[in-house]
Amino acid sequence: MSLTVPSAGVIAGRSADVRVATPDIGDAVADLGRSIQARELQFREQSQQLTMRRTQLDIARDLGQARQEVEQSSDPDAIDANWQQRSAEIRSKYLGPDENGQQRYDADTAAQLDLAFTELNDRHGLALGNRAIGLRQSQREAAYVEFQADVTARAAVADPDTLDAYVEMGAAAIDDRLAAGSISPETAAKEKASLSESIYSARAKQMILDDPEGFLAATTPDEEGGVGPWAAMGSGLA
């Protein structure tokens, strides 16, 4: 019996090369470096953003406290001056250079902080400005009331000629307020009527004290229905 050795698939000559792909280490390191740099940049931007938000919070706190301090004043001129001073101090504290004369933030952050400061500062400034205007109006009203009370008191004891001058002064003060837009024409007319009534009443009370019998004579209708001397005394009040 013979033995046959299979020979199929066997090719004489060089054997086949076996190649294994190896990664490019340089490219991998470069990619890793770029990834790390990108994350560091992201972390730095987030840190700067948080720092800016914290600074905005501090600015809002300081401006709010300054407003509360300033608006306690009842002097409108002091409100204006004190707010300008406090506002400038806070701006310098957060947006000015540091103790070494260096800028505290990069240009973009500084611009955003400046915008935030300006918007909030303007809102507080407007509110304080309105308060100052209200105080000035209140002061003018108080001065007017005091002036008219003085006119009434002086008119109560004045002679007829001087009485007319006081009445004209009181009416002129009302006209001044009307011209300034502080009161309407209707209110001006009512105030003039009220002034006349006040002066008339004050003179009557004073006459009762000084000359009761004369007051009765002046206010007692005569045969023709007139009030005698009282009519002349009150002639300038209408």
Short mmCIF file of C-alpha atoms in Angstrom, two decimals, residues 95-203:
data_model
loop_
_atom_site.label_atom_id
_atom_site.label_comp_id
_atom_site.label_asym_id
_atom_site.label_seq_id
_atom_site.Cartn_x
_atom_site.Cartn_y
_atom_site.Cartn_z
CA LEU A 95 -13.75 99.73 37.62
CA GLY A 96 -10.68 101.82 38.34
CA PRO A 97 -7.07 100.55 38.39
CA ASP A 98 -5.84 98.47 41.30
CA GLU A 99 -3.35 99.62 43.94
CA ASN A 100 -0.51 99.03 41.48
CA GLY A 101 -2.12 101.13 38.79
CA GLN A 102 -3.02 98.08 36.69
CA GLN A 103 -6.37 97.37 35.09
CA ARG A 104 -8.35 94.83 37.09
CA TYR A 105 -10.04 93.07 34.17
CA ASP A 106 -9.60 92.34 30.50
CA ALA A 107 -11.26 94.74 28.06
CA ASP A 108 -14.35 92.59 27.48
CA THR A 109 -15.02 92.00 31.18
CA ALA A 110 -14.40 95.66 31.98
CA ALA A 111 -16.89 96.71 29.30
CA GLN A 112 -19.58 94.39 30.65
CA LEU A 113 -19.02 95.58 34.22
CA ASP A 114 -19.11 99.20 33.12
CA LEU A 115 -22.43 98.62 31.37
CA ALA A 116 -23.91 96.86 34.40
CA PHE A 117 -22.71 99.63 36.70
CA THR A 118 -24.08 102.39 34.47
CA GLU A 119 -27.52 100.83 34.14
CA LEU A 120 -27.96 100.31 37.88
CA ASN A 121 -26.36 103.64 38.78
CA ASP A 122 -28.73 105.47 36.44
CA ARG A 123 -31.77 103.78 37.98
CA HIS A 124 -30.72 104.74 41.50
CA GLY A 125 -29.79 108.23 40.35
CA LEU A 126 -33.21 108.69 38.75
CA ALA A 127 -35.00 107.59 41.92
CA LEU A 128 -32.91 109.93 44.06
CA GLY A 129 -33.42 112.73 41.58
CA ASN A 130 -37.18 112.29 41.85
CA ARG A 131 -36.91 112.37 45.64
CA ALA A 132 -34.89 115.59 45.46
CA ILE A 133 -37.53 117.14 43.18
CA GLY A 134 -40.27 116.08 45.58
CA LEU A 135 -38.40 117.63 48.50
CA ARG A 136 -37.92 120.90 46.61
CA GLN A 137 -41.60 121.00 45.77
CA SER A 138 -42.46 120.32 49.40
CA GLN A 139 -40.13 123.09 50.52
CA ARG A 140 -41.71 125.53 48.09
CA GLU A 141 -45.17 124.58 49.30
CA ALA A 142 -44.10 125.06 52.91
CA ALA A 143 -42.58 128.45 52.07
CA TYR A 144 -45.77 129.46 50.28
CA VAL A 145 -47.98 128.44 53.19
CA GLU A 146 -45.71 130.34 55.58
CA PHE A 147 -45.77 133.42 53.33
CA GLN A 148 -49.55 133.45 53.02
CA ALA A 149 -49.93 132.99 56.77
CA ASP A 150 -47.67 136.00 57.26
CA VAL A 151 -49.72 138.00 54.73
CA THR A 152 -52.91 137.10 56.56
CA ALA A 153 -51.49 138.02 59.96
CA ARG A 154 -50.21 141.39 58.73
CA ALA A 155 -53.40 142.15 56.82
CA ALA A 156 -55.46 141.49 59.93
CA VAL A 157 -54.14 144.67 61.58
CA ALA A 158 -53.30 146.79 58.53
CA ASP A 159 -54.89 150.04 57.52
CA PRO A 160 -57.05 149.90 54.37
CA ASP A 161 -54.28 151.10 52.02
CA THR A 162 -51.71 148.66 53.38
CA LEU A 163 -54.35 145.93 53.35
CA ASP A 164 -54.69 146.32 49.60
CA ALA A 165 -50.93 145.93 49.21
CA TYR A 166 -50.93 142.72 51.27
CA VAL A 167 -53.80 141.31 49.25
CA GLU A 168 -51.95 142.05 46.03
CA MET A 169 -48.83 140.35 47.39
CA GLY A 170 -50.78 137.24 48.33
CA ALA A 171 -52.46 137.09 44.92
CA ALA A 172 -49.11 137.62 43.16
CA ALA A 173 -47.62 134.63 45.03
CA ILE A 174 -50.49 132.49 43.77
CA ASP A 175 -49.96 133.77 40.23
CA ASP A 176 -46.27 132.84 40.49
CA ARG A 177 -47.16 129.27 41.31
CA LEU A 178 -49.63 129.19 38.44
CA ALA A 179 -47.01 130.49 35.99
CA ALA A 180 -44.51 127.87 37.19
CA GLY A 181 -47.00 125.10 36.50
CA SER A 182 -47.21 124.11 40.16
CA ILE A 183 -50.98 124.58 40.24
CA SER A 184 -53.83 124.71 37.73
CA PRO A 185 -55.93 127.80 36.96
CA GLU A 186 -58.80 126.25 38.89
CA THR A 187 -56.60 125.74 41.93
CA ALA A 188 -55.26 129.28 41.64
CA ALA A 189 -58.79 130.68 41.70
CA LYS A 190 -59.66 128.57 44.74
CA GLU A 191 -56.51 129.66 46.57
CA LYS A 192 -57.25 133.33 45.92
CA ALA A 193 -60.77 132.87 47.27
CA SER A 194 -59.36 131.05 50.29
CA LEU A 195 -56.82 133.83 50.88
CA SER A 196 -59.56 136.45 50.77
CA GLU A 197 -61.66 134.47 53.21
CA SER A 198 -58.71 134.02 55.56
CA ILE A 199 -57.85 137.72 55.54
CA TYR A 200 -61.50 138.74 55.96
CA SER A 201 -61.89 136.34 58.88
CA ALA A 202 -58.62 137.46 60.50
CA ARG A 203 -59.59 141.11 60.28
#
